[in-house]
Short mmCIF file of C-alpha atoms and ligand atoms in Angstrom, two decimals:
data_model
loop_
_atom_site.label_atom_id
_atom_site.label_comp_id
_atom_site.label_asym_id
_atom_site.label_seq_id
_atom_site.Cartn_x
_atom_site.Cartn_y
_atom_site.Cartn_z
CA MET A 2 17.22 -2.93 -18.51
CA ALA A 3 20.38 -0.53 -19.58
CA SER A 4 23.39 -0.97 -18.33
CA GLY A 5 24.40 1.97 -15.50
CA THR A 6 27.58 2.81 -16.04
CA ALA A 7 29.76 0.12 -13.78
CA ASP A 8 28.17 -2.42 -16.25
CA LEU A 9 24.71 -3.18 -13.69
CA PRO A 10 21.56 -3.58 -14.57
CA THR A 11 19.95 -0.04 -14.12
CA PHE A 12 16.43 0.30 -10.81
CA PRO A 13 13.26 1.10 -12.13
CA ALA A 14 13.88 -0.94 -15.82
CA LYS A 15 11.54 1.09 -18.23
CA ARG A 16 7.52 -0.92 -18.32
CA THR A 17 6.98 -0.88 -21.92
CA ASP A 18 2.86 -3.25 -21.02
CA PRO A 19 1.18 -1.23 -18.32
CA PHE A 20 -0.25 -4.55 -17.27
CA GLY A 21 2.90 -6.02 -17.38
CA ILE A 22 6.02 -6.09 -15.79
CA PRO A 23 9.11 -4.65 -18.49
CA ARG A 24 10.99 -8.19 -19.73
CA GLU A 25 13.28 -7.20 -17.78
CA TYR A 26 12.75 -8.51 -14.43
CA THR A 27 11.27 -12.14 -16.25
CA ALA A 28 14.47 -12.56 -16.96
CA LEU A 29 16.56 -11.54 -14.29
CA ARG A 30 14.83 -13.82 -11.84
CA GLU A 31 15.52 -16.60 -14.13
CA GLU A 32 18.43 -16.27 -13.89
CA ARG A 33 19.97 -14.07 -11.19
CA PRO A 34 17.09 -13.96 -9.29
CA VAL A 35 18.99 -12.05 -6.61
CA THR A 36 21.89 -9.85 -8.65
CA ARG A 37 23.34 -5.82 -7.96
CA VAL A 38 21.84 -3.08 -9.18
CA ARG A 39 22.05 0.64 -9.94
CA LEU A 40 19.49 2.55 -8.99
CA GLN A 41 18.54 5.43 -11.51
CA GLU A 42 16.44 7.74 -8.29
CA GLY A 43 19.65 9.07 -6.15
CA GLY A 44 21.97 6.81 -7.34
CA GLY A 45 23.73 3.46 -5.23
CA GLU A 46 23.68 0.66 -5.43
CA ALA A 47 21.15 -2.38 -4.36
CA TRP A 48 20.13 -5.95 -3.92
CA LEU A 49 18.00 -6.63 -6.53
CA VAL A 50 15.13 -10.01 -5.68
CA THR A 51 13.28 -10.64 -8.48
CA GLY A 52 12.54 -14.89 -7.07
CA TYR A 53 9.55 -15.86 -5.20
CA ARG A 54 11.64 -17.99 -2.31
CA GLN A 55 13.99 -14.97 -2.41
CA ALA A 56 12.14 -12.60 -1.82
CA ARG A 57 10.08 -15.18 1.48
CA GLU A 58 14.61 -15.84 2.80
CA VAL A 59 14.58 -11.72 3.03
CA LEU A 60 10.77 -11.05 3.83
CA GLY A 61 11.27 -13.80 6.75
CA SER A 62 14.81 -12.74 8.24
CA ARG A 63 15.30 -10.85 11.06
CA ARG A 64 19.16 -10.14 9.92
CA PHE A 65 17.24 -7.40 6.95
CA SER A 66 16.38 -3.84 8.71
CA SER A 67 12.89 -2.04 7.55
CA ASP A 68 14.26 1.62 9.14
CA ALA A 69 14.07 3.03 7.28
CA THR A 70 17.41 5.74 9.14
CA LYS A 71 20.29 2.76 8.69
CA PRO A 72 22.46 3.58 6.42
CA GLY A 73 22.44 1.84 2.93
CA PHE A 74 18.80 1.90 3.45
CA PRO A 75 17.73 2.32 -0.34
CA GLN A 76 15.52 5.01 0.61
CA SER A 77 13.16 6.87 -2.45
CA ALA A 78 15.80 10.22 -3.13
CA ARG A 79 11.55 12.41 -3.21
CA LEU A 80 10.28 10.27 0.52
CA ARG A 81 14.69 11.41 1.61
CA GLN A 82 13.69 15.28 0.30
CA VAL A 83 10.17 15.08 2.21
CA GLU A 84 11.73 13.80 5.42
CA GLN A 85 14.83 16.09 5.52
CA ARG A 86 12.42 18.83 6.01
CA GLY A 87 11.08 17.29 9.09
CA GLU A 88 7.74 15.65 8.05
CA THR A 89 8.19 11.69 7.96
CA PHE A 90 5.58 10.31 5.85
CA LEU A 91 6.44 5.44 7.22
CA ARG A 92 7.43 6.76 10.68
CA THR A 93 6.13 4.47 12.31
CA LEU A 94 5.33 0.95 12.95
CA ILE A 95 6.57 0.23 9.25
CA ARG A 96 10.00 1.55 9.50
CA MET A 97 11.05 0.04 12.52
CA ASP A 98 12.35 -3.55 13.68
CA PRO A 99 10.96 -6.15 16.58
CA PRO A 100 11.45 -6.23 18.91
CA GLU A 101 10.02 -2.24 18.64
CA HIS A 102 7.85 -3.45 15.99
CA THR A 103 6.39 -6.60 17.80
CA ARG A 104 4.92 -4.09 20.83
CA TYR A 105 3.70 -2.14 18.08
CA ARG A 106 2.06 -5.09 16.28
CA ARG A 107 0.74 -7.14 18.96
CA MET A 108 -1.34 -3.47 19.97
CA MET A 109 -2.48 -3.04 16.76
CA SER A 110 -3.47 -6.35 15.48
CA PRO A 111 -6.45 -7.58 17.70
CA GLU A 112 -8.67 -4.19 15.65
CA PHE A 113 -8.20 -6.26 12.17
CA VAL A 114 -7.90 -9.57 13.18
CA ILE A 115 -11.08 -11.92 10.92
CA GLN A 116 -13.96 -11.04 13.22
CA ARG A 117 -13.95 -7.48 13.39
CA ILE A 118 -13.44 -7.35 9.17
CA GLU A 119 -16.53 -9.85 8.63
CA GLY A 120 -18.64 -7.69 11.24
CA MET A 121 -17.91 -4.07 9.53
CA ARG A 122 -18.75 -5.80 6.09
CA PRO A 123 -21.97 -4.97 6.18
CA GLN A 124 -21.26 -1.40 6.85
CA VAL A 125 -18.58 -1.92 3.45
CA GLN A 126 -21.37 -3.58 1.42
CA GLU A 127 -23.46 -0.65 2.24
CA ILE A 128 -20.80 2.16 0.88
CA ALA A 129 -20.46 0.85 -1.92
CA ASP A 130 -23.27 0.57 -2.45
CA GLY A 131 -24.69 4.10 -1.93
CA LEU A 132 -21.70 4.95 -4.20
CA LEU A 133 -22.39 2.30 -7.37
CA ASP A 134 -26.35 4.00 -6.88
CA GLU A 135 -24.91 7.75 -6.93
CA LEU A 136 -22.80 7.05 -10.03
CA GLY A 137 -25.73 4.10 -11.72
CA ARG A 138 -27.41 7.87 -11.41
CA ARG A 139 -25.45 9.33 -13.89
CA THR A 140 -24.98 9.97 -17.44
CA PRO A 141 -22.06 7.59 -18.80
CA PRO A 142 -19.35 8.15 -19.20
CA ALA A 143 -18.20 8.94 -16.02
CA ASP A 144 -14.34 8.00 -13.96
CA LEU A 145 -14.76 4.81 -11.66
CA VAL A 146 -11.49 5.61 -10.31
CA GLN A 147 -13.14 9.33 -8.84
CA SER A 148 -16.90 8.02 -8.15
CA PHE A 149 -15.98 4.88 -7.10
CA ALA A 150 -12.17 3.42 -6.39
CA LEU A 151 -11.00 6.21 -4.22
CA PRO A 152 -13.38 7.12 -2.12
CA LEU A 153 -14.14 3.50 -0.67
CA PRO A 154 -11.39 2.56 1.53
CA SER A 155 -11.63 6.77 2.46
CA LEU A 156 -15.15 5.79 3.73
CA VAL A 157 -14.55 2.61 5.44
CA ILE A 158 -11.47 3.80 7.14
CA CYS A 159 -13.33 6.87 8.33
CA GLU A 160 -15.13 3.95 9.62
CA VAL A 161 -12.71 2.94 11.26
CA LEU A 162 -10.78 5.73 13.27
CA GLY A 163 -13.78 7.35 13.57
CA VAL A 164 -14.27 9.65 11.57
CA PRO A 165 -17.59 11.86 12.45
CA LEU A 166 -19.94 11.96 9.86
CA SER A 167 -19.90 15.58 9.10
CA ASP A 168 -16.08 15.69 9.04
CA ARG A 169 -15.84 13.21 6.39
CA PRO A 170 -16.47 15.20 2.96
CA ARG A 171 -13.23 17.07 4.62
CA PHE A 172 -11.28 14.42 5.61
CA GLU A 173 -12.34 12.26 1.00
CA THR A 174 -10.73 16.44 0.52
CA MET A 175 -7.67 15.58 2.35
CA SER A 176 -7.02 12.17 2.39
CA ARG A 177 -7.04 12.95 -1.30
CA ARG A 178 -4.36 15.42 -1.26
CA LEU A 179 -2.16 13.40 1.00
CA VAL A 180 -2.75 9.60 -1.33
CA THR A 181 -2.18 11.95 -5.14
CA ALA A 182 0.13 14.45 -3.38
CA PRO A 183 3.68 11.37 -4.09
CA ALA A 184 2.83 11.68 -7.90
CA THR A 185 3.28 15.40 -8.18
CA ASN A 186 6.89 14.69 -7.39
CA SER A 187 7.12 17.43 -5.45
CA PRO A 188 8.72 17.23 -1.78
CA ASP A 189 7.41 20.49 -1.54
CA ARG A 190 3.93 19.68 -2.28
CA ILE A 191 3.36 15.96 -0.51
CA VAL A 192 4.78 17.53 3.24
CA GLU A 193 1.62 20.54 2.66
CA VAL A 194 0.08 18.10 2.38
CA ALA A 195 0.81 15.58 5.37
CA ARG A 196 0.98 18.95 7.45
CA GLU A 197 -2.20 19.39 6.36
CA PHE A 198 -3.62 15.53 7.65
CA ARG A 199 -1.15 15.67 10.54
CA LEU A 200 -3.59 18.80 12.26
CA TYR A 201 -6.76 17.17 11.22
CA MET A 202 -5.03 13.57 13.07
CA GLU A 203 -4.01 15.74 16.15
CA ASP A 204 -7.76 18.22 16.26
CA LEU A 205 -9.68 14.95 16.41
CA ALA A 206 -7.77 12.98 19.07
CA ALA A 207 -8.91 15.83 20.88
CA ARG A 208 -12.06 15.89 20.40
CA LYS A 209 -11.86 11.79 21.08
CA LEU A 210 -10.71 12.70 24.46
CA ALA A 211 -12.82 15.13 24.87
CA GLU A 212 -16.02 11.85 23.90
CA PRO A 213 -14.64 8.75 22.64
CA GLY A 214 -16.91 6.40 20.68
CA ASP A 215 -16.20 2.88 19.66
CA ASP A 216 -13.74 3.73 16.97
CA LEU A 217 -10.09 2.80 16.17
CA LEU A 218 -8.26 6.43 17.35
CA SER A 219 -10.15 6.84 21.22
CA ARG A 220 -8.54 2.91 21.66
CA MET A 221 -5.46 4.85 21.07
CA ILE A 222 -6.32 7.56 23.15
CA GLU A 223 -6.64 5.31 25.77
CA TRP A 224 -3.46 3.71 24.77
CA GLU A 225 -1.66 6.99 24.92
CA LYS A 226 -3.33 8.01 28.86
CA VAL A 227 -2.40 4.26 30.39
CA GLY A 228 1.07 5.67 28.72
CA ASP A 229 1.19 2.57 26.00
CA LEU A 230 1.84 5.45 22.95
CA THR A 231 2.72 8.80 22.60
CA HIS A 232 0.26 11.47 21.39
CA GLU A 233 2.85 11.64 18.65
CA GLU A 234 2.90 7.93 17.80
CA VAL A 235 -1.23 7.85 18.05
CA VAL A 236 -1.34 10.17 15.72
CA ASP A 237 1.06 8.95 12.45
CA MET A 238 -0.54 5.89 12.70
CA GLY A 239 -3.34 7.50 11.92
CA ARG A 240 -2.05 8.67 9.03
CA LEU A 241 0.04 5.94 8.71
CA LEU A 242 -3.34 3.75 8.32
CA LEU A 243 -5.24 6.45 6.00
CA LEU A 244 -1.96 5.90 3.50
CA ALA A 245 -1.35 2.15 3.94
CA GLY A 246 -4.18 1.61 3.07
CA HIS A 247 -6.33 4.30 0.83
CA VAL A 248 -3.85 4.52 -2.52
CA THR A 249 -3.20 0.52 -2.51
CA THR A 250 -6.85 -0.21 -2.16
CA ALA A 251 -8.25 2.65 -4.94
CA ASN A 252 -5.86 1.65 -6.90
CA MET A 253 -5.73 -2.55 -6.48
CA ILE A 254 -10.68 -1.62 -7.41
CA GLY A 255 -8.57 0.12 -9.80
CA LEU A 256 -6.73 -3.26 -12.05
CA GLY A 257 -8.70 -4.91 -10.27
CA VAL A 258 -11.76 -3.63 -12.92
CA ILE A 259 -9.13 -3.99 -16.78
CA LEU A 260 -9.13 -7.26 -15.43
CA LEU A 261 -12.48 -8.13 -16.36
CA LEU A 262 -13.36 -6.24 -18.27
CA GLU A 263 -10.77 -7.45 -19.97
CA HIS A 264 -11.14 -11.00 -19.62
CA PRO A 265 -15.44 -11.71 -20.31
CA GLY A 266 -14.71 -14.87 -19.18
CA ALA A 267 -13.60 -14.50 -16.02
CA LEU A 268 -16.38 -11.62 -15.79
CA ALA A 269 -20.03 -13.53 -16.71
CA ALA A 270 -18.07 -15.73 -13.55
CA LEU A 271 -18.16 -14.01 -10.65
CA ARG A 272 -21.19 -11.94 -12.10
CA ALA A 273 -23.25 -15.26 -11.80
CA ASP A 274 -22.00 -17.13 -9.04
CA PRO A 275 -20.23 -14.81 -6.16
CA GLU A 276 -18.15 -17.01 -4.50
CA LEU A 277 -15.14 -16.31 -6.63
CA ALA A 278 -15.15 -13.91 -5.00
CA ALA A 279 -11.87 -14.78 -2.94
CA ASN A 280 -9.50 -16.94 -5.74
CA THR A 281 -10.72 -13.67 -7.85
CA VAL A 282 -8.86 -10.88 -5.37
CA GLU A 283 -6.23 -13.02 -4.95
CA GLU A 284 -4.85 -13.13 -8.81
CA VAL A 285 -6.15 -9.56 -9.13
CA LEU A 286 -3.38 -9.12 -6.25
CA ARG A 287 -0.82 -11.45 -7.54
CA HIS A 288 -1.46 -11.09 -11.25
CA GLN A 289 -1.07 -6.79 -10.79
CA THR A 290 0.94 -6.49 -7.29
CA LEU A 291 0.58 -2.93 -6.60
CA ILE A 292 3.65 -1.96 -4.90
CA GLN A 293 5.70 -0.72 -8.01
CA GLY A 294 7.97 0.25 -6.44
CA GLY A 295 9.72 -3.75 -4.46
CA LEU A 296 9.92 -3.59 -0.64
CA ARG A 297 12.79 -1.61 0.40
CA ARG A 298 16.38 -3.45 3.19
CA VAL A 299 18.77 -3.09 4.51
CA ALA A 300 20.97 -6.36 5.60
CA VAL A 301 21.98 -6.25 9.10
CA GLU A 302 24.12 -9.13 8.92
CA ASP A 303 26.26 -10.90 6.15
CA THR A 304 24.04 -12.68 5.09
CA GLU A 305 23.30 -15.65 2.03
CA VAL A 306 19.84 -14.68 -0.23
CA GLY A 307 20.15 -18.29 -2.74
CA GLY A 308 23.72 -18.56 -2.59
CA GLN A 309 24.73 -14.52 -2.93
CA LEU A 310 26.00 -13.29 0.26
CA ILE A 311 25.08 -9.58 0.91
CA ARG A 312 27.77 -7.99 2.95
CA ALA A 313 26.06 -5.92 6.52
CA GLY A 314 24.72 -2.59 5.22
CA GLU A 315 23.76 -3.24 1.64
CA GLY A 316 20.14 -1.91 0.57
CA VAL A 317 18.24 -4.40 -0.38
CA ILE A 318 14.55 -4.16 -2.79
CA VAL A 319 12.37 -7.69 -3.12
CA LEU A 320 10.45 -7.56 -6.11
CA ILE A 321 6.59 -9.18 -4.70
CA ALA A 322 6.37 -8.31 -8.45
CA ALA A 323 8.09 -9.81 -10.34
CA ALA A 324 8.47 -13.05 -7.37
CA ASN A 325 4.64 -12.95 -7.68
CA ARG A 326 4.77 -14.41 -11.47
CA ASP A 327 7.37 -16.50 -10.59
CA GLY A 328 6.72 -19.93 -11.25
CA ALA A 329 8.15 -21.09 -8.75
CA LEU A 330 5.13 -19.87 -6.92
CA GLY A 331 2.82 -22.45 -9.38
CA SER A 332 1.41 -19.02 -11.41
CA GLY A 333 3.12 -17.46 -13.59
CA ASP A 334 1.93 -14.07 -16.37
CA GLU A 335 -1.48 -15.59 -17.66
CA PHE A 336 -4.34 -14.76 -15.48
CA ASP A 337 -6.92 -17.03 -13.88
CA ILE A 338 -10.06 -16.61 -11.26
CA ARG A 339 -9.72 -21.08 -10.56
CA ARG A 340 -6.33 -20.34 -9.69
CA GLY A 341 -7.05 -18.66 -6.14
CA VAL A 342 -2.63 -18.12 -5.18
CA ARG A 343 -3.19 -17.71 -1.60
CA HIS A 344 0.73 -17.08 -0.41
CA HIS A 345 1.14 -14.99 -3.05
CA LEU A 346 3.68 -12.09 -1.56
CA ALA A 347 1.53 -8.86 -2.96
CA PHE A 348 0.94 -8.18 1.16
CA GLY A 349 4.32 -8.35 1.61
CA TYR A 350 5.58 -12.23 4.44
CA GLY A 351 7.06 -12.14 7.40
CA PHE A 352 6.74 -9.66 10.41
CA HIS A 353 5.92 -6.76 7.78
CA GLN A 354 2.35 -9.10 5.94
CA CYS A 355 0.08 -6.47 5.88
CA LEU A 356 -1.74 -5.14 8.54
CA GLY A 357 -4.94 -4.62 6.95
CA GLN A 358 -4.86 -7.39 4.62
CA LEU A 359 -8.31 -8.84 6.09
CA LEU A 360 -10.37 -5.58 5.31
CA ALA A 361 -8.72 -4.89 2.45
CA ARG A 362 -9.61 -8.30 1.02
CA VAL A 363 -13.19 -7.80 1.67
CA GLU A 364 -13.09 -4.02 0.06
CA LEU A 365 -11.76 -5.19 -3.34
CA GLN A 366 -14.68 -8.14 -2.70
CA VAL A 367 -17.13 -6.28 -1.91
CA ALA A 368 -16.28 -3.93 -4.99
CA LEU A 369 -16.01 -6.33 -7.31
CA VAL A 370 -19.35 -8.53 -6.89
CA SER A 371 -20.96 -5.05 -6.68
CA ILE A 372 -19.46 -3.09 -9.61
CA ALA A 373 -19.95 -7.39 -11.88
CA GLN A 374 -24.16 -7.42 -10.20
CA GLN A 375 -25.03 -3.73 -10.40
CA PHE A 376 -23.72 -2.49 -13.99
CA PRO A 377 -23.85 -6.07 -16.02
CA ASN A 378 -22.61 -3.66 -19.15
CA LEU A 379 -20.18 -1.68 -18.40
CA ALA A 380 -16.82 -1.07 -20.67
CA LEU A 381 -14.23 0.78 -20.78
CA ALA A 382 -15.16 4.92 -22.06
CA VAL A 383 -12.33 4.54 -24.48
CA PRO A 384 -9.20 2.55 -25.48
CA LEU A 385 -7.25 0.37 -23.22
CA GLU A 386 -4.40 2.31 -24.45
CA GLN A 387 -5.78 5.51 -23.76
CA VAL A 388 -6.20 4.85 -19.87
CA ALA A 389 -4.00 7.00 -17.62
CA VAL A 390 -1.70 4.45 -16.18
CA ARG A 391 0.68 5.82 -12.80
CA ASP A 392 4.30 6.05 -13.70
CA ASP A 393 5.23 6.95 -10.63
CA GLY A 394 7.82 3.72 -9.74
CA PHE A 395 6.30 3.19 -6.01
CA LEU A 396 3.10 2.41 -6.98
CA HIS A 397 0.84 0.52 -9.43
CA GLY A 398 -2.73 1.56 -10.53
CA VAL A 399 -4.24 3.68 -13.46
CA ARG A 400 -4.98 7.49 -12.69
CA GLU A 401 -8.41 7.79 -14.01
CA LEU A 402 -10.63 5.21 -15.19
CA PRO A 403 -13.73 5.89 -18.20
CA VAL A 404 -16.31 4.54 -18.29
CA THR A 405 -20.08 4.07 -19.81
CA TRP A 406 -22.78 1.30 -18.30
C1 LIG B 527 -4.85 -3.97 -1.45
C2 LIG B 527 -4.52 -3.38 -0.38
C3 LIG B 527 -3.45 -3.29 -0.22
C4 LIG B 527 -1.81 -3.70 -0.14
C5 LIG B 527 -1.80 -4.34 -1.82
C6 LIG B 527 -0.94 -3.69 1.09
C7 LIG B 527 0.60 -4.52 0.67
C8 LIG B 527 0.50 -4.20 1.68
C9 LIG B 527 2.88 -4.99 2.26
C10 LIG B 527 3.85 -5.13 1.22
C11 LIG B 527 3.55 -4.67 3.49
C12 LIG B 527 4.42 -4.79 3.70
C13 LIG B 527 5.77 -3.80 3.32
C14 LIG B 527 7.04 -3.66 4.35
O1 LIG B 527 6.76 -5.09 4.31
O2 LIG B 527 7.43 -2.72 3.72
C15 LIG B 527 2.05 -3.73 3.98
C16 LIG B 527 1.69 -3.49 5.26
C17 LIG B 527 0.95 -2.85 6.03
N1 LIG B 527 0.07 -2.18 5.65
FE1 LIG B 527 -1.27 -2.84 3.83
N2 LIG B 527 -1.24 -3.43 1.99
C18 LIG B 527 -3.60 -2.50 1.58
C19 LIG B 527 -3.79 -2.59 1.93
C20 LIG B 527 -4.08 -2.18 3.60
C21 LIG B 527 -5.10 -1.57 4.09
C22 LIG B 527 -6.68 -1.88 4.32
C23 LIG B 527 -4.81 -0.98 5.91
C24 LIG B 527 -5.26 -0.70 6.65
C25 LIG B 527 -6.28 -0.37 7.84
C26 LIG B 527 -3.83 -1.26 5.44
C27 LIG B 527 -2.25 -1.43 6.28
C28 LIG B 527 -0.76 -2.18 7.03
C29 LIG B 527 0.06 -1.12 7.39
C30 LIG B 527 -0.54 -1.00 8.53
C31 LIG B 527 1.15 -2.57 7.16
C32 LIG B 527 2.53 -2.68 8.17
C33 LIG B 527 2.39 -3.31 9.08
C34 LIG B 527 3.82 -3.18 9.50
O3 LIG B 527 4.49 -2.87 8.98
O4 LIG B 527 3.61 -4.39 10.75
N3 LIG B 527 -2.60 -1.64 4.02
N4 LIG B 527 0.99 -3.86 2.67
#
């Protein structure tokens, strides 16, 4: 990590190994798991938390706020520019603190409980089979991101929200634009696609009002009718679910496939015994932790974390990618699907822990087992070094995954 003007390490550090974490983070985790850093994007300073125990302390404490409008919140400069243009991406749930957050979370949680999500498994399998059948009919090579990893979670969210079949091609195009816009680095482009999606959600909400179905959007409209949600909140929540659940799962599918191709023993074991799916997915999530830019908070009271005083108003970045490779978790840099560590932080920790994690797990389990079994000769069509890795400093993943079979 290069030194900043105030002799502080700068964040983020440059990645040298696309599928590992920068060495600087490992060194910090060992020596100073809570440390002050200078932020490259937008300047300013924040605390960087790289240790597993310390990460849980911050994420599990009400003394740290998720409200990006609070002074001192370490918001990325790009997102700040977008919000200044009046089109906030994440105005709801994920950026709220208790007790306001608790009210929304209570409303949404029943939608993502295990019975409901396990009930969706056959539909997820059907969607995956349909996409893989189509892929199998093509002549290799093909891009697994465009043909499978991106459309699978998008179609699953369509099921959850109740997007009609006739709208799906349009929804797919729009959601793809929405989830890829942040990587373009253009605030204008982000605002444009966020607005396009909002207009679509408003139109869909109006149709659901006239003709309700057995879906989450129709239920949210019922909550709107009794005054539990405003119309804006319904639209924002729909947009959050798409954003939080689409690109995350898509990137994880791509990374999972690469990890398995790079570990043929693990791939063969999974192919032979689909019971290994749950452990495999946990290990993929831990090893290739998606949110590279860390989870962001601001302290609302003076608090000690790992013996370090963090003062009210100071920003904190919890680097779950580094914490997930902390020896305290019983696992480090190596990938081992038989370990199945469950208490990793890939879905966060505490009251903001991922609402859609059970759904993401089902999607990932179905995706990886289906590919392993239906494409026994799957291989990368280019050397690993040529796979285009996302490099926007926020999410980890691959832009394209050319494969043959
Ligand atoms: C592999 C896929 C996924 C990963 C790695 C992931 C990761 C995360 C993480 C780390 C957080 C915590 C953010 C924080 O503490 O600031 C989070 C929150 C959230 N996720 Fe996910 N997520 C995934 C899939 C999904 C899916 C499929 C959905 C919904 C369909 C979803 C919906 C949400 C929502 C609504 C929140 C906010 C929860 C709250 O603030 O209470 N996520 N996710």
